[in-house]
Amino acid sequence: MAPRPARMSPDARAWYLAEIRYLAERSPNAAAHVRAMIRTARLNLGENPGLGRVGLIPGTRRLVVGAYILTTRLRGGTLEIIAIRNARQGDAYAPAEAIIDKAKGDF
């Protein structure tokens, strides 16, 4: 069975879709290029969840993909992209979905 691509959290997906819309209005080729890069990164992360460096938030990793930084974590055995930022924005320090849920005892 082929590995599944990394899933995107709702916040990461919303940011990604907004970025693609923004790029598509200015340059459809740029939007297509970013879509292809992120898709390839999702597939690579699905096969190799340890890609990237240790993130600033405990339990996360960060992967630079072109001009974007993807913040990832393992949750319930599934690799999840919890934040995507343009490199000019820097790392995600505390996306809402990375805050520890003390009732569940996990991220």
PDB file of C-alpha atoms in Angstrom:
ATOM      1  CA  MET A   1       0.000   0.000   0.000  1.00  0.00           C
ATOM      2  CA  ALA A   2       1.354   3.442  -0.952  1.00  0.00           C
ATOM      3  CA  PRO A   3       1.997   5.927   1.878  1.00  0.00           C
ATOM      4  CA  ARG A   4      -0.644   8.588   2.348  1.00  0.00           C
ATOM      5  CA  PRO A   5       0.319  12.223   1.834  1.00  0.00           C
ATOM      6  CA  ALA A   6       0.609  14.347   4.964  1.00  0.00           C
ATOM      7  CA  ARG A   7      -2.750  15.830   5.853  1.00  0.00           C
ATOM      8  CA  MET A   8      -3.298  19.556   6.354  1.00  0.00           C
ATOM      9  CA  SER A   9      -4.963  20.959   9.427  1.00  0.00           C
ATOM     10  CA  PRO A  10      -7.949  23.272   8.784  1.00  0.00           C
ATOM     11  CA  ASP A  11      -5.824  26.367   9.551  1.00  0.00           C
ATOM     12  CA  ALA A  12      -3.003  25.247   7.238  1.00  0.00           C
ATOM     13  CA  ARG A  13      -5.478  24.394   4.465  1.00  0.00           C
ATOM     14  CA  ALA A  14      -7.187  27.800   4.776  1.00  0.00           C
ATOM     15  CA  TRP A  15      -3.834  29.610   4.588  1.00  0.00           C
ATOM     16  CA  TYR A  16      -2.738  27.482   1.616  1.00  0.00           C
ATOM     17  CA  LEU A  17      -5.956  28.078  -0.341  1.00  0.00           C
ATOM     18  CA  ALA A  18      -5.802  31.835   0.326  1.00  0.00           C
ATOM     19  CA  GLU A  19      -2.168  31.901  -0.862  1.00  0.00           C
ATOM     20  CA  ILE A  20      -3.018  29.975  -4.044  1.00  0.00           C
ATOM     21  CA  ARG A  21      -5.927  32.365  -4.776  1.00  0.00           C
ATOM     22  CA  TYR A  22      -3.658  35.367  -4.213  1.00  0.00           C
ATOM     23  CA  LEU A  23      -0.975  33.962  -6.504  1.00  0.00           C
ATOM     24  CA  ALA A  24      -3.450  32.859  -9.187  1.00  0.00           C
ATOM     25  CA  GLU A  25      -4.798  36.414  -9.472  1.00  0.00           C
ATOM     26  CA  ARG A  26      -1.286  37.668 -10.185  1.00  0.00           C
ATOM     27  CA  SER A  27       0.388  34.747 -11.924  1.00  0.00           C
ATOM     28  CA  PRO A  28      -1.380  31.476 -12.715  1.00  0.00           C
ATOM     29  CA  ASN A  29       2.017  29.898 -13.445  1.00  0.00           C
ATOM     30  CA  ALA A  30       3.321  30.837  -9.990  1.00  0.00           C
ATOM     31  CA  ALA A  31       0.176  29.405  -8.370  1.00  0.00           C
ATOM     32  CA  ALA A  32       0.591  26.139 -10.298  1.00  0.00           C
ATOM     33  CA  HIS A  33       4.260  25.959  -9.291  1.00  0.00           C
ATOM     34  CA  VAL A  34       3.479  26.444  -5.584  1.00  0.00           C
ATOM     35  CA  ARG A  35       0.667  23.862  -5.758  1.00  0.00           C
ATOM     36  CA  ALA A  36       3.081  21.341  -7.291  1.00  0.00           C
ATOM     37  CA  MET A  37       5.786  22.057  -4.676  1.00  0.00           C
ATOM     38  CA  ILE A  38       3.382  21.681  -1.750  1.00  0.00           C
ATOM     39  CA  ARG A  39       1.875  18.498  -3.226  1.00  0.00           C
ATOM     40  CA  THR A  40       5.352  17.000  -3.641  1.00  0.00           C
ATOM     41  CA  ALA A  41       6.226  17.998  -0.066  1.00  0.00           C
ATOM     42  CA  ARG A  42       3.031  16.350   1.240  1.00  0.00           C
ATOM     43  CA  LEU A  43       3.883  13.129  -0.599  1.00  0.00           C
ATOM     44  CA  ASN A  44       7.498  13.204   0.616  1.00  0.00           C
ATOM     45  CA  LEU A  45       6.387  13.853   4.200  1.00  0.00           C
ATOM     46  CA  GLY A  46       3.941  10.957   3.967  1.00  0.00           C
ATOM     47  CA  GLU A  47       6.828   8.665   3.040  1.00  0.00           C
ATOM     48  CA  ASN A  48       9.379  10.259   5.391  1.00  0.00           C
ATOM     49  CA  PRO A  49       7.666  11.903   8.394  1.00  0.00           C
ATOM     50  CA  GLY A  50      11.026  12.868   9.922  1.00  0.00           C
ATOM     51  CA  LEU A  51      11.920  15.284   7.121  1.00  0.00           C
ATOM     52  CA  GLY A  52      12.952  18.762   8.163  1.00  0.00           C
ATOM     53  CA  ARG A  53      14.474  20.195  11.283  1.00  0.00           C
ATOM     54  CA  VAL A  54      13.114  20.164  14.814  1.00  0.00           C
ATOM     55  CA  GLY A  55      10.581  22.988  15.152  1.00  0.00           C
ATOM     56  CA  LEU A  56      10.337  25.780  17.687  1.00  0.00           C
ATOM     57  CA  ILE A  57       7.160  24.290  19.154  1.00  0.00           C
ATOM     58  CA  PRO A  58       7.848  21.065  21.096  1.00  0.00           C
ATOM     59  CA  GLY A  59       6.844  17.999  19.108  1.00  0.00           C
ATOM     60  CA  THR A  60       6.986  19.751  15.746  1.00  0.00           C
ATOM     61  CA  ARG A  61       9.304  19.811  12.759  1.00  0.00           C
ATOM     62  CA  ARG A  62       9.773  22.452  10.079  1.00  0.00           C
ATOM     63  CA  LEU A  63      10.404  21.886   6.417  1.00  0.00           C
ATOM     64  CA  VAL A  64      11.420  24.622   3.993  1.00  0.00           C
ATOM     65  CA  VAL A  65       9.717  24.218   0.617  1.00  0.00           C
ATOM     66  CA  GLY A  66      10.738  26.950  -1.810  1.00  0.00           C
ATOM     67  CA  ALA A  67       9.675  30.217  -0.200  1.00  0.00           C
ATOM     68  CA  TYR A  68       7.455  28.480   2.375  1.00  0.00           C
ATOM     69  CA  ILE A  69       7.940  26.946   5.818  1.00  0.00           C
ATOM     70  CA  LEU A  70       5.746  23.981   6.717  1.00  0.00           C
ATOM     71  CA  THR A  71       5.319  23.176  10.406  1.00  0.00           C
ATOM     72  CA  THR A  72       4.449  19.495  10.955  1.00  0.00           C
ATOM     73  CA  ARG A  73       3.696  17.098  13.783  1.00  0.00           C
ATOM     74  CA  LEU A  74       2.690  13.483  14.269  1.00  0.00           C
ATOM     75  CA  ARG A  75      -0.789  13.124  15.693  1.00  0.00           C
ATOM     76  CA  GLY A  76      -2.393   9.745  16.212  1.00  0.00           C
ATOM     77  CA  GLY A  77       0.093   8.144  13.834  1.00  0.00           C
ATOM     78  CA  THR A  78      -0.710  10.601  11.029  1.00  0.00           C
ATOM     79  CA  LEU A  79       1.663  13.322   9.904  1.00  0.00           C
ATOM     80  CA  GLU A  80      -0.128  16.653   9.853  1.00  0.00           C
ATOM     81  CA  ILE A  81       0.916  20.017   8.442  1.00  0.00           C
ATOM     82  CA  ILE A  82      -0.314  22.422  11.099  1.00  0.00           C
ATOM     83  CA  ALA A  83       0.984  25.683   9.616  1.00  0.00           C
ATOM     84  CA  ILE A  84       2.326  27.045   6.363  1.00  0.00           C
ATOM     85  CA  ARG A  85       4.039  30.395   6.271  1.00  0.00           C
ATOM     86  CA  ASN A  86       5.865  32.414   3.686  1.00  0.00           C
ATOM     87  CA  ALA A  87       9.546  32.437   4.682  1.00  0.00           C
ATOM     88  CA  ARG A  88       9.316  36.233   5.023  1.00  0.00           C
ATOM     89  CA  GLN A  89       6.838  35.635   7.875  1.00  0.00           C
ATOM     90  CA  GLY A  90       9.189  33.300   9.730  1.00  0.00           C
ATOM     91  CA  ASP A  91       8.188  30.197  11.666  1.00  0.00           C
ATOM     92  CA  ALA A  92       4.793  29.647  13.180  1.00  0.00           C
ATOM     93  CA  TYR A  93       5.299  30.079  16.912  1.00  0.00           C
ATOM     94  CA  ALA A  94       1.913  28.965  18.209  1.00  0.00           C
ATOM     95  CA  PRO A  95      -0.768  28.030  15.698  1.00  0.00           C
ATOM     96  CA  ALA A  96      -3.999  27.294  17.528  1.00  0.00           C
ATOM     97  CA  GLU A  97      -3.826  23.642  16.526  1.00  0.00           C
ATOM     98  CA  ALA A  98      -0.416  23.132  18.156  1.00  0.00           C
ATOM     99  CA  ILE A  99      -1.508  24.120  21.653  1.00  0.00           C
ATOM    100  CA  ILE A 100      -1.438  21.199  24.071  1.00  0.00           C
ATOM    101  CA  ASP A 101      -4.877  19.797  24.862  1.00  0.00           C
ATOM    102  CA  LYS A 102      -4.322  18.910  28.512  1.00  0.00           C
ATOM    103  CA  ALA A 103      -7.585  16.980  28.726  1.00  0.00           C
ATOM    104  CA  LYS A 104      -6.400  14.600  26.005  1.00  0.00           C
ATOM    105  CA  GLY A 105      -2.743  14.776  26.976  1.00  0.00           C
ATOM    106  CA  ASP A 106      -1.504  15.262  23.440  1.00  0.00           C
ATOM    107  CA  PHE A 107      -0.838  17.972  20.889  1.00  0.00           C
TER     108      PHE A 107
END
